[in-house]
PDB file of C-alpha atoms in Angstrom:
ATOM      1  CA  UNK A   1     135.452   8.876  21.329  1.00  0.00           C
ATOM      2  CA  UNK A   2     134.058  12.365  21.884  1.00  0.00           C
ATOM      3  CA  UNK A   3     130.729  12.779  23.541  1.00  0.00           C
ATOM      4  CA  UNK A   4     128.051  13.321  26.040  1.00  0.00           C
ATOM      5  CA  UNK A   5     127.680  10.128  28.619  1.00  0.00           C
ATOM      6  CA  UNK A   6     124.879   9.949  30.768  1.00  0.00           C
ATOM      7  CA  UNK A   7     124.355   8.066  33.673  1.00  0.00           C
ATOM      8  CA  UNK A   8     122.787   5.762  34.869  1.00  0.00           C
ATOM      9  CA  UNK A   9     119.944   4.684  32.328  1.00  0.00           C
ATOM     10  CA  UNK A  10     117.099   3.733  34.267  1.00  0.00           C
ATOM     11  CA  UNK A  11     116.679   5.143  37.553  1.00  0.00           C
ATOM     12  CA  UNK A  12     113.824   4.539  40.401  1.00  0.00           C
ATOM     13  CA  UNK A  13     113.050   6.648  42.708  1.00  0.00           C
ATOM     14  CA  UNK A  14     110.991   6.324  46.183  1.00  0.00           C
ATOM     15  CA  UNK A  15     108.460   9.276  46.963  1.00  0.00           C
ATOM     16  CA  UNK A  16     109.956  11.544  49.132  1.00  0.00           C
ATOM     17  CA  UNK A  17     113.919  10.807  47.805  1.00  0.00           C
ATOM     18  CA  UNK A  18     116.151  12.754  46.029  1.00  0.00           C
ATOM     19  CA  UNK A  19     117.882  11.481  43.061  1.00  0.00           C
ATOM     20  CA  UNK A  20     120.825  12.694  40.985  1.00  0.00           C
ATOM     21  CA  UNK A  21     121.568  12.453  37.152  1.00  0.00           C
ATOM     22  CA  UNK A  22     124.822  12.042  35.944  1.00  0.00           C
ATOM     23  CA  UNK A  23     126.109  14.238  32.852  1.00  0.00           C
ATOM     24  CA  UNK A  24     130.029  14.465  31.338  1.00  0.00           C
ATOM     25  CA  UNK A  25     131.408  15.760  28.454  1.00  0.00           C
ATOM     26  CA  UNK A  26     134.510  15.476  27.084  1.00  0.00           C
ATOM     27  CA  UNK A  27     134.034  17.662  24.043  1.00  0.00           C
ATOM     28  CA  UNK A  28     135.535  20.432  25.733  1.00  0.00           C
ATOM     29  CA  UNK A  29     132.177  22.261  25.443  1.00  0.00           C
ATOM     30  CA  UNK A  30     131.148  25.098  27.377  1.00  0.00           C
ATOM     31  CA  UNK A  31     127.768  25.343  27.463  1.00  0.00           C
ATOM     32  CA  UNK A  32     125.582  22.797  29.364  1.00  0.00           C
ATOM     33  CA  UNK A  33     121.845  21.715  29.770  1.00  0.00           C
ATOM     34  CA  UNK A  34     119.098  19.738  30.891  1.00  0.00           C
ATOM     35  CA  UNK A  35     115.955  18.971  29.183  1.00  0.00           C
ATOM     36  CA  UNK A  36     112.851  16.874  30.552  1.00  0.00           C
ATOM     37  CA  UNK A  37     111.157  15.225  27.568  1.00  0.00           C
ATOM     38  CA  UNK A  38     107.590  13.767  28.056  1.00  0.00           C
ATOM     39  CA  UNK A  39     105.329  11.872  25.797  1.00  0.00           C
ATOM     40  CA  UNK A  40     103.518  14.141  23.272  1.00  0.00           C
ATOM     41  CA  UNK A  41     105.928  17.160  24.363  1.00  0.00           C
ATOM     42  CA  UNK A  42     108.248  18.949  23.128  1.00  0.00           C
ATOM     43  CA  UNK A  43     112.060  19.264  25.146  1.00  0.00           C
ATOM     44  CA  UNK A  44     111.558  21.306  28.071  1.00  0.00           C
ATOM     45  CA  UNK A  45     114.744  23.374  29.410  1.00  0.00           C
ATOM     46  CA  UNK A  46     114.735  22.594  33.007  1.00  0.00           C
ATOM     47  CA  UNK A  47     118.500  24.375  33.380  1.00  0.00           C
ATOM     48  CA  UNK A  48     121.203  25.561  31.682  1.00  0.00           C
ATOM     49  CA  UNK A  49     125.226  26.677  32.227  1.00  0.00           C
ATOM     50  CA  UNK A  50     127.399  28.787  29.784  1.00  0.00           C
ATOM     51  CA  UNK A  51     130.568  28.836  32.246  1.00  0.00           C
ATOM     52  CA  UNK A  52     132.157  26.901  35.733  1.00  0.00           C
ATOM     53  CA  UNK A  53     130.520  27.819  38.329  1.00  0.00           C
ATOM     54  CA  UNK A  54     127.693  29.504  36.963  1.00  0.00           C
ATOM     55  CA  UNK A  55     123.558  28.376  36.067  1.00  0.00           C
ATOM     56  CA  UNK A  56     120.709  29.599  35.044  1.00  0.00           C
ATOM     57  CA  UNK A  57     116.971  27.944  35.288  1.00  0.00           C
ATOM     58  CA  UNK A  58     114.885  27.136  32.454  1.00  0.00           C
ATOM     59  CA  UNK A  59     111.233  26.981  32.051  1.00  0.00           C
ATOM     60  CA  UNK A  60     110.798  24.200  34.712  1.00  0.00           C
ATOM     61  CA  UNK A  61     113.503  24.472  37.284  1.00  0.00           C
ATOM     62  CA  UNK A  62     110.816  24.243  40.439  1.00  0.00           C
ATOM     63  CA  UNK A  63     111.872  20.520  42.135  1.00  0.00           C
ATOM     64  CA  UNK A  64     115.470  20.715  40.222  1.00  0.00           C
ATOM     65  CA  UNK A  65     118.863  21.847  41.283  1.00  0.00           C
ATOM     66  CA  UNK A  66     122.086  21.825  39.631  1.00  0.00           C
ATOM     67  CA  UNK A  67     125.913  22.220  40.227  1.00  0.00           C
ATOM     68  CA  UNK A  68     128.883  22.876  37.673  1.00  0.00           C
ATOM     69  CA  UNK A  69     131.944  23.062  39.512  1.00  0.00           C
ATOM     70  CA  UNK A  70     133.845  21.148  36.512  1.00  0.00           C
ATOM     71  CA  UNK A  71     133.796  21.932  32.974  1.00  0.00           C
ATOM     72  CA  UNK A  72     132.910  18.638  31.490  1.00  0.00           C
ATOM     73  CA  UNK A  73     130.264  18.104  34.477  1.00  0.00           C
ATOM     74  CA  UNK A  74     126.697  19.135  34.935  1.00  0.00           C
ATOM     75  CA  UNK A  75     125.070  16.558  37.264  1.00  0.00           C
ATOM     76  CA  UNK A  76     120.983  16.906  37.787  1.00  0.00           C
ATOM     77  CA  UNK A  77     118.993  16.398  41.370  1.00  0.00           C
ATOM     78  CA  UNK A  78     115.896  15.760  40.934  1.00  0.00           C
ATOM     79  CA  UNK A  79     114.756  16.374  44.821  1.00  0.00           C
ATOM     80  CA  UNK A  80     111.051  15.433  46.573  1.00  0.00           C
ATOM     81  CA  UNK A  81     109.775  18.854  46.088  1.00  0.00           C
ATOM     82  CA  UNK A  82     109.634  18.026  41.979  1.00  0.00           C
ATOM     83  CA  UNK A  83     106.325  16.268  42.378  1.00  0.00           C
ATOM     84  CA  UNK A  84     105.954  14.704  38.872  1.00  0.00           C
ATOM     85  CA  UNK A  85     109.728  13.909  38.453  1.00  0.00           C
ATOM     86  CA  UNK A  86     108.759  10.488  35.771  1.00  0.00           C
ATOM     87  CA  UNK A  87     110.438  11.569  32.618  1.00  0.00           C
ATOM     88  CA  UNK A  88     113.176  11.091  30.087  1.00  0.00           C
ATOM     89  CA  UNK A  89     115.843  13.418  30.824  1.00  0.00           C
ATOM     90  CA  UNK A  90     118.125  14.552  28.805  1.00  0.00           C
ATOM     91  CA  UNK A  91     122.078  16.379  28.780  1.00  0.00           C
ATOM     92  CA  UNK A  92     123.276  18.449  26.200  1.00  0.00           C
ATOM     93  CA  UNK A  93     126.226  20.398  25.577  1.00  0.00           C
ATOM     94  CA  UNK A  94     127.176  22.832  22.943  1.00  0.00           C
ATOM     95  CA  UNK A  95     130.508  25.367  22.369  1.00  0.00           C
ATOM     96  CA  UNK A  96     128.749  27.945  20.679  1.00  0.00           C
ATOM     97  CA  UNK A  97     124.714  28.280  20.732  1.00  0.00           C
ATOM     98  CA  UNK A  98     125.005  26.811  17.108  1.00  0.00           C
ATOM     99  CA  UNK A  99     123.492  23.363  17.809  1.00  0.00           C
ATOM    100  CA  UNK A 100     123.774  20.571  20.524  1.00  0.00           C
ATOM    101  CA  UNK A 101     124.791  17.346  21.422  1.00  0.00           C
ATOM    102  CA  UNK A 102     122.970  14.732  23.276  1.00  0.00           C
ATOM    103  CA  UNK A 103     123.671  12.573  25.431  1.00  0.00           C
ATOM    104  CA  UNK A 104     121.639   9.092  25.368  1.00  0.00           C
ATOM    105  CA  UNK A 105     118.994  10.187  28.485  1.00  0.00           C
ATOM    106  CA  UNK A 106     118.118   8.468  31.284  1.00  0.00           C
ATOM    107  CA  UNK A 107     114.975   7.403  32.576  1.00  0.00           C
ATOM    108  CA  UNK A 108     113.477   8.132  35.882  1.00  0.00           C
ATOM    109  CA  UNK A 109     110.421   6.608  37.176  1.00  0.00           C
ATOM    110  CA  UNK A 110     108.957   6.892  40.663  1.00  0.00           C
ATOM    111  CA  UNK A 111     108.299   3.777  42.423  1.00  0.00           C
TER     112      UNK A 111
ATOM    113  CA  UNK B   1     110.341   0.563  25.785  1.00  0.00           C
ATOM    114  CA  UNK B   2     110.433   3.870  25.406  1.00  0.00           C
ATOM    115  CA  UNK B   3     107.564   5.497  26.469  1.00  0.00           C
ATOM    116  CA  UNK B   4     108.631   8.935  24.987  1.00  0.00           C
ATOM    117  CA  UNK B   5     106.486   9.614  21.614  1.00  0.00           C
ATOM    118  CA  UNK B   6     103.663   7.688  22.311  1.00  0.00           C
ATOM    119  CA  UNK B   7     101.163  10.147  21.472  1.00  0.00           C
ATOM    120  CA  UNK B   8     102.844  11.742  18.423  1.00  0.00           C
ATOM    121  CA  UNK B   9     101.699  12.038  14.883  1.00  0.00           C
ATOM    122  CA  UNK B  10     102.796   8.912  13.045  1.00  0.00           C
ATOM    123  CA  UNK B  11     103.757   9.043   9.159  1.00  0.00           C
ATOM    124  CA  UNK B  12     104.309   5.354   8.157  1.00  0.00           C
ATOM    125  CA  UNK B  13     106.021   5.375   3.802  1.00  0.00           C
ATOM    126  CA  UNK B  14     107.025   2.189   2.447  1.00  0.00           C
ATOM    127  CA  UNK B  15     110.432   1.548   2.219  1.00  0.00           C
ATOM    128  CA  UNK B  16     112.105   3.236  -0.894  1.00  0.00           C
ATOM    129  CA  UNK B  17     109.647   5.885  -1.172  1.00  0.00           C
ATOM    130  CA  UNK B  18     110.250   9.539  -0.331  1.00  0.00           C
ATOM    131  CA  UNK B  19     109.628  10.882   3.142  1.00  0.00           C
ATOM    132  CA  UNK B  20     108.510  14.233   3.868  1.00  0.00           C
ATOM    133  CA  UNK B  21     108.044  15.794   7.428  1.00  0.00           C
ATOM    134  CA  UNK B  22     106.906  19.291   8.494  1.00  0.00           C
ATOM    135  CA  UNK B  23     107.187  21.583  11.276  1.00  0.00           C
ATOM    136  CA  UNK B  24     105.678  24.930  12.086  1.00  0.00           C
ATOM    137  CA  UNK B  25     108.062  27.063  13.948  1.00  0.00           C
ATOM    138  CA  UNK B  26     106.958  29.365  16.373  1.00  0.00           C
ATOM    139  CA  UNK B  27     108.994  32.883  16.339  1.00  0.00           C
ATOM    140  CA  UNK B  28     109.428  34.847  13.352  1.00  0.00           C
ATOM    141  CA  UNK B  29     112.675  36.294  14.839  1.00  0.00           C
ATOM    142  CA  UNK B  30     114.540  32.574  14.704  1.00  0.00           C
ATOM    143  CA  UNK B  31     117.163  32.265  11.841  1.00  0.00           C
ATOM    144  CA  UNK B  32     118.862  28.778  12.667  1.00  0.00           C
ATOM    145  CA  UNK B  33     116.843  25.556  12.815  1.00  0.00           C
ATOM    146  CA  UNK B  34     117.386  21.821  13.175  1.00  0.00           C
ATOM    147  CA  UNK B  35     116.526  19.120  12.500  1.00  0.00           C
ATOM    148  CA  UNK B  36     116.908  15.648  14.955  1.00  0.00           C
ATOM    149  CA  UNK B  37     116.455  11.962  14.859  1.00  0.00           C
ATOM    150  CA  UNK B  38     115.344  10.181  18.026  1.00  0.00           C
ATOM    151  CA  UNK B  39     115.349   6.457  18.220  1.00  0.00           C
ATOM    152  CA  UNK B  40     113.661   4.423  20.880  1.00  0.00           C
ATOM    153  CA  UNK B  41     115.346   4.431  23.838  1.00  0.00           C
ATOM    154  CA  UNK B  42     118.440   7.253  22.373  1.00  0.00           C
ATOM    155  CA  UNK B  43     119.152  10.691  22.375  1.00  0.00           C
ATOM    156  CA  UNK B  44     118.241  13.004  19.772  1.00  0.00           C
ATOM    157  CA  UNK B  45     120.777  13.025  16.979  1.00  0.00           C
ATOM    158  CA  UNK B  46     122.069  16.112  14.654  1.00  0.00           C
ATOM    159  CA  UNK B  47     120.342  15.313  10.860  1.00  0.00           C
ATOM    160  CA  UNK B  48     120.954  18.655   8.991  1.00  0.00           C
ATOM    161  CA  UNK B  49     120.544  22.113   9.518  1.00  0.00           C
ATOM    162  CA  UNK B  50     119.460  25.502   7.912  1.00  0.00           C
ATOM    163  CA  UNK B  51     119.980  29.359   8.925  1.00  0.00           C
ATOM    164  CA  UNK B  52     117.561  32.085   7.913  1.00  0.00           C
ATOM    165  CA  UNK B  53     119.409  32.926   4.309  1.00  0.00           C
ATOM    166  CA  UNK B  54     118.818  30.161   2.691  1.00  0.00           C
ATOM    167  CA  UNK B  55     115.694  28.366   1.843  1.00  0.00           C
ATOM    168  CA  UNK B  56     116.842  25.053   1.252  1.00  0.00           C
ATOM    169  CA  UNK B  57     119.820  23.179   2.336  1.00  0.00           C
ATOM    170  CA  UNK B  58     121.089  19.218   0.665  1.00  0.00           C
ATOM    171  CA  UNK B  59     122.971  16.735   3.292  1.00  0.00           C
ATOM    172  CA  UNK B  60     123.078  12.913   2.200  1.00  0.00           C
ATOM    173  CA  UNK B  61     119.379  11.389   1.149  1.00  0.00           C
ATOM    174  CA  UNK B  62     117.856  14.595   3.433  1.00  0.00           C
ATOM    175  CA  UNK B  63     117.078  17.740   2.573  1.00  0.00           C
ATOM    176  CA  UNK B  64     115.715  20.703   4.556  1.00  0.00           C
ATOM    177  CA  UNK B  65     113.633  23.301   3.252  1.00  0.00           C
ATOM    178  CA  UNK B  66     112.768  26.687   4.852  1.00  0.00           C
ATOM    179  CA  UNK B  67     109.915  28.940   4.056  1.00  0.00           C
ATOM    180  CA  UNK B  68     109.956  32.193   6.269  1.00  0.00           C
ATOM    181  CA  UNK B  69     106.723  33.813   4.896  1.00  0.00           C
ATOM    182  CA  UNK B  70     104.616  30.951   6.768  1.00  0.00           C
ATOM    183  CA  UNK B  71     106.939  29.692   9.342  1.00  0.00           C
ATOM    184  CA  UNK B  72     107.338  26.337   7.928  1.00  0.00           C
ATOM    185  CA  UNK B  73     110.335  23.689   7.867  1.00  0.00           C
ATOM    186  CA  UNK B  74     110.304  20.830   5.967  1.00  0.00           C
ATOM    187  CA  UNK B  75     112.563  17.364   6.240  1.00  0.00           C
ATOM    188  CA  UNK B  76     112.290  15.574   2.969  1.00  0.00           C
ATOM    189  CA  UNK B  77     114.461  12.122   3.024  1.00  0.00           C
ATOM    190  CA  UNK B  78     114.843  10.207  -0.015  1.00  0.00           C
ATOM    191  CA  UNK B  79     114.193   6.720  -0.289  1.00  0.00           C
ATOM    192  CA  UNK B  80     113.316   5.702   2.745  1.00  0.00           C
ATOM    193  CA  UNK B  81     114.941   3.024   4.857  1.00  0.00           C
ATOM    194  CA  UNK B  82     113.899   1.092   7.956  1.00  0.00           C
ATOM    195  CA  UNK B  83     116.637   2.118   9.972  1.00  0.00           C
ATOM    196  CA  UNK B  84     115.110   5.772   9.569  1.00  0.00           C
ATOM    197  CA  UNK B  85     112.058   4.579  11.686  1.00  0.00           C
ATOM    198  CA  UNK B  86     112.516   7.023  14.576  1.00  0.00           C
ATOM    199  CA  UNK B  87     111.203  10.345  15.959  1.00  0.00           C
ATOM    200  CA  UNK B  88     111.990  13.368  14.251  1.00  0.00           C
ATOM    201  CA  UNK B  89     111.747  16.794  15.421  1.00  0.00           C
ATOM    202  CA  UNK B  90     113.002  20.786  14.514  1.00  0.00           C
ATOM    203  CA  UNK B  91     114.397  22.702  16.709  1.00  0.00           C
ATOM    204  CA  UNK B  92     114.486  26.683  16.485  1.00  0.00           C
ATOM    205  CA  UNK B  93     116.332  29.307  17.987  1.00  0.00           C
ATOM    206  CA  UNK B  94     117.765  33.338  17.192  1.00  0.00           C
ATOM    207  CA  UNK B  95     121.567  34.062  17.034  1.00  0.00           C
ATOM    208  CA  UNK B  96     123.317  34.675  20.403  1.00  0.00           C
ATOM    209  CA  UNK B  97     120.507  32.996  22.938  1.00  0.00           C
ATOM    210  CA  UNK B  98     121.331  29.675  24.384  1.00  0.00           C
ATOM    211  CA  UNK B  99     117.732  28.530  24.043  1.00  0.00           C
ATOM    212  CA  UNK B 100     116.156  26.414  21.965  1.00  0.00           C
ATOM    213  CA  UNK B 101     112.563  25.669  20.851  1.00  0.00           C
ATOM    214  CA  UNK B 102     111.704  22.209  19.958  1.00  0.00           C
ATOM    215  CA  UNK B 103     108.674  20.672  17.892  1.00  0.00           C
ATOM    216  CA  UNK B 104     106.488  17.821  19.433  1.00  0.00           C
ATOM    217  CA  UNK B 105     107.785  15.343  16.643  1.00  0.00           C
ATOM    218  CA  UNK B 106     106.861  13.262  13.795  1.00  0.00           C
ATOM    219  CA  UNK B 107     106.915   9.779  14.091  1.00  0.00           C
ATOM    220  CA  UNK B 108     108.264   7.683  10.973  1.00  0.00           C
ATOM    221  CA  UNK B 109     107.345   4.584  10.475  1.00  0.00           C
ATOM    222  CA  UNK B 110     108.718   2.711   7.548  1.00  0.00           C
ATOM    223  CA  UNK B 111     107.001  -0.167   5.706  1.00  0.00           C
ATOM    224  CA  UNK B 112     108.745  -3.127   4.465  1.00  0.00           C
TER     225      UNK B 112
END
């Protein structure tokens, strides 16, 4: 089936670590993004990519980096300099700015 | 469980009554919204949408209504079932920007 898969689900990190989030899409999309989602909050766009090889940062890129060297891959670090990383984060993907698709999130928590 | 939502407004209908849900949108230059479903634990899910023309738009049991003059969106479901219990939230955006704005959410909670 077509989608958005996320990896892993729950993910623990120590203080001072950097962590990566896993995103694929095999819907052929171009467009890519992360969002941080906290309780009480609305989505936050922490960064975005329309094309290969090219990103932009959201509203809350500080402590984040991002790669997209493949089409149907936009993988998330979360490094030690993000210093309130505990969040549900969430991959999306769209071919047009018309509406997204989500993937399932994962969960971070620092240990 | 998931932890996201815990502070949201909570609308709890009994099951097989109608639901209705509202959102203030922010920017009077958006012209396409959405509205999403979040269950514990999920991603947010496509419900229905609506673009700036129209006022009101009819998908199965939901139905979105737009009103420009106060920047207001509306989710109505019909006859409510539990497996609606879930998060629900509009999103907002203007044609030819990649970015989104996104409500707080709604919780539903539906009463057997």
């Amino acid at each position: 089936d077509g989608g958005i898969t996320q990896s892993p689900k729950y993910l623990f990190r120590k203080e001072g670590q950097n962590v990566t989030l896993s995103c694929e899409q095999n819907l052929n999309h171009d467009a890519m993004y992360w969002y941080r989602q906290d309780p009480g909050q609305g989505l936050r766009l922490i960064y975005y990519s329309q094309i290969v090889n090219d990103f932009q940062k959201g509203d809350i890129a500080e402590g984040y980096s991002v790669s997209r060297e493949k089409k149907e891959s936009f993988p998330l670090t979360v490094t030690s300099a993000q210093k309130n990383p505990t969040a549900f984060y969430l991959c999306a993907s769209s071919s047009t700015t018309w509406g997204y698709t989500f993937g399932s999130g994962t969960r971070l928590t620092v240990v | 469980g998931e932890s996201v939502g815990l502070h949201l407004p909570t609308l709890s209908v009994q099951e097989g009554d109608n639901s209705i849900i509202n959102c203030a949108y922010s920017n009077s230059a958006s012209d396409y919204f959405i509205w999403y479903k979040q269950e514990s634990g999920k991603g947010p899910q496509f419900i229905i949408d609506i673009r700036s023309n129209m006022d009101k738009r009819q998908g199965q049991r939901v139905t979105v209504l737009l009103n420009k003059t106060v920047k207001h969106l509306s989710l109505q479901i019909a006859a409510t079932q539990p497996g609606d219990s879930a998060v629900y939230f509009c999103a907002e955006t203007s044609m030819g920007t990649y970015k989104y704005i996104f409500g707080t959410g709604t919780r539903l909670k539906v009463l057997a």
